[in-house]
C-alpha angles and dihedrals in degrees: 000000000000087000095063116099119244090245090069095053127088110247087224108041094025087220127124108271121243095179109025118188131184122235117212085257087070097247125126125228139169106267096233094048097049093041090056086048095055091038086057090065096258113150100186139073110266090223106040101022088221117140120268124213119254108286099359116216116243108218115204109239094215093173095057093043091056092050094051088049088049093058101040108128094256092048092047095052091049107039118087124218109239117230119247095227102022093234127121093248091053091047089055091049093051093049090055092049090048096052095072100032127099118251090244091057095047090051089052093049094049088051093049091050094046092076143262096324091050094050091048087055093055094043095047096044091061088237094127083087090073090051092050095054094048093044089055088052090055099260109162095198091051093049089049090053092050088051091054090048090052090060092063094093139277096301091054090049095050090044092054094052090049088052091056099265091143091059094050095043095046090050090052094048089052094050095056121200128105094324099053096078092049091047093052091048091051087051089055091050090050094048091059087087108078094222089054091052087066095042094047092043092051093049107107095228107034107082094029088054090052091046087054093049088054092060102041110023129097122250098283092047094048091049094050093046091049089051090050094050089047091058093043094047095058078086105079094218090056090059090066093046091053090050091050089047089059096247094138097077092046092052093048090053092047088048088056089055091058105266112152091189090059089055090049088054091049086053090059096045089052089064092075125061094232089055094049091051093050092048092054090057094055113104114240094007094133091051092048094050093043089052091051093047089050098049113007132107120277094269095045093049092049091050095043090053090046092052091044093054091051097047090045088053089052096045128035088192092059091046093056086048091055091048090053090054089057100264095154093053088048094052090045087056094048105040089088095044114139087235105084095204093054090049092050095047092046087052091050094045089052091050091050092051095051090062090057 
């Protein structure tokens, strides 16, 4: 019984519910327990103490009832956890995730992965709170389930943020480990909604946690952290927050390792003065960007030229360094590129360097 999450227990009897019903106050109780409360003449909600209407309706919480049934000891032992991609590698990964996860989390993960109807069951039952607690504790299965829930549309994304998902995901990112990359990916999904960009960016831990993951994570963790920062930094205010959180050096290091996404985030940071000034202070930044501009993919080349132009506008010393690295020859080679954005950025960089 100690393994059952609090959300599955009746607030009155503290026992796992078998027939959960919802009061008009929004709280769920075991039918027998709340009926005894009401029959005893109580006119308030046992949780909130707010008044209830006369003869309040008891609405069956079908979604929560199915979830409780799904994680009963017999069901948890028999039910397999489906693989995300259907391949043997994914099945092995899911099995390793499942090995250390509570049965309640595994049932929620199965529902979240089963499709839109399953995700709605989890969200409407209020069981996302279970996943939030386990995600904050570093549970990979819970973080994966939250990621699936975030794919259920903008309303679900806003609702998850309102329920405290940013706290849980930021904590998981800060903790590192297996759940960190999934938590960063979930933050990316939540940030696709504009209002969430603002909420996540304003959170005290979210952007600093992503910046930290860039510095200490492995290749996958760094990639997901950079992608989350890219989505968040589409909002101008978040660019300054990312700079203050120390994201720029980590992005520059990741760009040096060949990450086109890191270069794209640097391009967003260069759009604010605070970001340009920080970029100018990073040792070796000119060499990194020149290397990307010489041999990266099209998007990376475009952004590397863009950032070089900005920082050379800020620092005459860096402009001279770029020239020594053969920037004029590079620009000359790119001005006729089929990609008009690359050609345009090459022309603008050449103009800036001529002023140095």
